[in-house]
Amino acid sequence: DVQLVESGGGSVLPGGSLKLSCAASGFTFEDYSVAWYRQAPGKEREGVASIVEPDESTFYYGSAQGRFTISINGAKNTVYLQMNNLRPEDTAAYYCAAGYYGPAMTPDQAILSLRSKPLGQGTQVVVSS
């Protein structure tokens, strides 16, 4: 089965850090585009960051720029989202999505194209004092 599993969420104080993982099973991320999204209660899903193989080009939405880093470990078939300087408004369920569009896809296009993908169980992030 093709599956993505998110993990690494938790509860942290404002200013803290978390590293989320998106592990693929049943396929590899070679030439894939992968994106992170989040959804807070009562709000729409919003894009966070994306990465496109094989050149690992990246794109970040809004407040993720400068605080979050998306990366890929091909050997472990995992995409990470390092989140630093977390704020209460980052509180949400975080999800990853992946799709094969070929190496010509740009990360800003990928985060839009992947938006309609069905999401997994996600991982919850709570930032609160």
mmCIF file of C-alpha atoms in Angstrom:
data_model
loop_
_atom_site.group_PDB
_atom_site.id
_atom_site.type_symbol
_atom_site.label_atom_id
_atom_site.label_comp_id
_atom_site.label_asym_id
_atom_site.label_seq_id
_atom_site.Cartn_x
_atom_site.Cartn_y
_atom_site.Cartn_z
ATOM 1 C CA ASP A 1 0.000 0.000 0.000
ATOM 2 C CA VAL A 2 1.097 3.568 -0.708
ATOM 3 C CA GLN A 3 1.046 5.448 2.533
ATOM 4 C CA LEU A 4 2.363 8.572 4.230
ATOM 5 C CA VAL A 5 2.667 8.669 8.003
ATOM 6 C CA GLU A 6 3.231 11.891 9.911
ATOM 7 C CA SER A 7 4.829 12.025 13.348
ATOM 8 C CA GLY A 8 6.768 14.294 15.670
ATOM 9 C CA GLY A 9 4.055 16.610 16.891
ATOM 10 C CA GLY A 10 3.659 17.623 20.493
ATOM 11 C CA SER A 11 3.088 20.448 22.918
ATOM 12 C CA VAL A 12 5.716 23.174 23.262
ATOM 13 C CA LEU A 13 6.119 26.629 24.730
ATOM 14 C CA PRO A 14 6.203 29.658 22.458
ATOM 15 C CA GLY A 15 9.693 29.973 21.027
ATOM 16 C CA GLY A 16 10.220 26.232 21.149
ATOM 17 C CA SER A 17 11.028 23.812 18.326
ATOM 18 C CA LEU A 18 9.654 20.624 16.880
ATOM 19 C CA LYS A 19 10.739 18.392 14.006
ATOM 20 C CA LEU A 20 7.950 16.678 12.115
ATOM 21 C CA SER A 21 8.483 13.593 9.973
ATOM 22 C CA CYS A 22 6.591 12.345 6.926
ATOM 23 C CA ALA A 23 7.518 8.735 6.210
ATOM 24 C CA ALA A 24 6.605 7.084 2.917
ATOM 25 C CA SER A 25 5.863 3.423 2.521
ATOM 26 C CA GLY A 26 5.031 1.546 -0.649
ATOM 27 C CA PHE A 27 6.881 4.051 -2.849
ATOM 28 C CA THR A 28 9.970 6.248 -2.861
ATOM 29 C CA PHE A 29 10.187 10.033 -3.022
ATOM 30 C CA GLU A 30 12.397 9.921 -6.130
ATOM 31 C CA ASP A 31 11.260 12.752 -8.450
ATOM 32 C CA TYR A 32 8.272 13.371 -6.175
ATOM 33 C CA SER A 33 6.926 16.631 -4.830
ATOM 34 C CA VAL A 34 6.068 16.687 -1.138
ATOM 35 C CA ALA A 35 4.257 19.370 0.813
ATOM 36 C CA TRP A 36 3.277 20.069 4.404
ATOM 37 C CA TYR A 37 -0.102 21.553 5.239
ATOM 38 C CA ARG A 38 -1.785 22.452 8.482
ATOM 39 C CA GLN A 39 -5.323 22.909 9.634
ATOM 40 C CA ALA A 40 -6.449 24.541 12.835
ATOM 41 C CA PRO A 41 -9.930 23.982 14.261
ATOM 42 C CA GLY A 42 -12.500 26.044 12.386
ATOM 43 C CA LYS A 43 -9.988 27.120 9.769
ATOM 44 C CA GLU A 44 -9.213 26.049 6.242
ATOM 45 C CA ARG A 45 -6.232 23.924 5.361
ATOM 46 C CA GLU A 46 -3.236 26.051 4.544
ATOM 47 C CA GLY A 47 0.057 25.280 2.891
ATOM 48 C CA VAL A 48 3.230 25.440 4.955
ATOM 49 C CA ALA A 49 6.162 24.277 2.829
ATOM 50 C CA SER A 50 7.034 22.095 -0.128
ATOM 51 C CA ILE A 51 10.039 20.348 -1.595
ATOM 52 C CA VAL A 52 10.621 18.896 -5.056
ATOM 53 C CA GLU A 53 13.001 16.095 -5.915
ATOM 54 C CA PRO A 54 15.597 15.608 -7.325
ATOM 55 C CA ASP A 55 17.051 19.098 -6.821
ATOM 56 C CA GLU A 56 15.334 19.560 -3.429
ATOM 57 C CA SER A 57 14.052 23.003 -4.324
ATOM 58 C CA THR A 58 11.833 24.405 -1.594
ATOM 59 C CA PHE A 59 9.008 26.874 -1.071
ATOM 60 C CA TYR A 60 7.560 28.335 2.112
ATOM 61 C CA TYR A 61 4.264 30.043 2.786
ATOM 62 C CA GLY A 62 3.914 33.178 4.855
ATOM 63 C CA SER A 63 5.175 32.966 8.399
ATOM 64 C CA ALA A 64 6.914 29.647 7.778
ATOM 65 C CA GLN A 65 9.584 31.517 5.840
ATOM 66 C CA GLY A 66 12.645 31.952 8.017
ATOM 67 C CA ARG A 67 11.343 29.761 10.861
ATOM 68 C CA PHE A 68 10.628 26.407 9.242
ATOM 69 C CA THR A 69 12.880 24.205 7.138
ATOM 70 C CA ILE A 70 11.676 21.366 4.914
ATOM 71 C CA SER A 71 14.174 18.694 3.983
ATOM 72 C CA ILE A 72 14.296 15.172 2.604
ATOM 73 C CA ASN A 73 16.273 12.113 3.550
ATOM 74 C CA GLY A 74 16.100 9.901 0.485
ATOM 75 C CA ALA A 75 17.767 6.970 2.179
ATOM 76 C CA LYS A 76 15.132 6.970 4.919
ATOM 77 C CA ASN A 77 12.367 7.943 2.481
ATOM 78 C CA THR A 78 11.307 10.638 4.874
ATOM 79 C CA VAL A 79 10.554 14.338 4.563
ATOM 80 C CA TYR A 80 11.082 16.525 7.597
ATOM 81 C CA LEU A 81 9.724 19.856 8.733
ATOM 82 C CA GLN A 82 11.964 21.537 11.277
ATOM 83 C CA MET A 83 9.947 24.206 13.055
ATOM 84 C CA ASN A 84 11.758 26.795 15.162
ATOM 85 C CA ASN A 85 10.557 29.814 17.121
ATOM 86 C CA LEU A 86 7.066 28.378 17.287
ATOM 87 C CA ARG A 87 4.146 30.702 17.959
ATOM 88 C CA PRO A 88 0.663 30.010 19.353
ATOM 89 C CA GLU A 89 -0.758 30.624 15.883
ATOM 90 C CA ASP A 90 1.231 27.615 14.633
ATOM 91 C CA THR A 91 -1.081 25.376 16.650
ATOM 92 C CA ALA A 92 -2.746 22.980 14.204
ATOM 93 C CA ALA A 93 -2.813 19.458 12.870
ATOM 94 C CA TYR A 94 0.011 19.071 10.367
ATOM 95 C CA TYR A 95 -0.258 16.827 7.332
ATOM 96 C CA CYS A 96 1.981 15.859 4.444
ATOM 97 C CA ALA A 97 1.031 15.028 0.879
ATOM 98 C CA ALA A 98 3.070 13.724 -2.040
ATOM 99 C CA GLY A 99 2.630 13.436 -5.775
ATOM 100 C CA TYR A 100 4.638 12.556 -8.833
ATOM 101 C CA TYR A 101 4.803 15.436 -11.280
ATOM 102 C CA GLY A 102 8.319 14.879 -12.531
ATOM 103 C CA PRO A 103 11.485 16.877 -11.895
ATOM 104 C CA ALA A 104 10.231 19.925 -13.838
ATOM 105 C CA MET A 105 7.656 20.766 -11.175
ATOM 106 C CA THR A 106 8.425 23.865 -9.116
ATOM 107 C CA PRO A 107 7.779 23.833 -5.376
ATOM 108 C CA ASP A 108 5.339 26.761 -5.485
ATOM 109 C CA GLN A 109 3.266 24.911 -8.085
ATOM 110 C CA ALA A 110 3.581 21.665 -6.160
ATOM 111 C CA ILE A 111 2.089 23.026 -2.944
ATOM 112 C CA LEU A 112 -0.968 24.121 -4.946
ATOM 113 C CA SER A 113 -1.237 20.877 -6.923
ATOM 114 C CA LEU A 114 -0.961 18.687 -3.831
ATOM 115 C CA ARG A 115 -3.648 20.603 -1.972
ATOM 116 C CA SER A 116 -6.399 18.304 -3.235
ATOM 117 C CA LYS A 117 -4.616 15.128 -2.196
ATOM 118 C CA PRO A 118 -6.309 13.138 0.562
ATOM 119 C CA LEU A 119 -4.534 13.527 3.875
ATOM 120 C CA GLY A 120 -3.463 11.018 6.451
ATOM 121 C CA GLN A 121 -3.971 11.114 10.186
ATOM 122 C CA GLY A 122 -1.649 14.055 10.661
ATOM 123 C CA THR A 123 0.312 15.032 13.743
ATOM 124 C CA GLN A 124 -0.893 17.594 16.268
ATOM 125 C CA VAL A 125 1.190 20.614 17.225
ATOM 126 C CA VAL A 126 0.201 22.732 20.211
ATOM 127 C CA VAL A 127 2.087 25.904 21.046
ATOM 128 C CA SER A 128 0.950 27.370 24.315
ATOM 129 C CA SER A 129 2.284 28.919 27.481
#
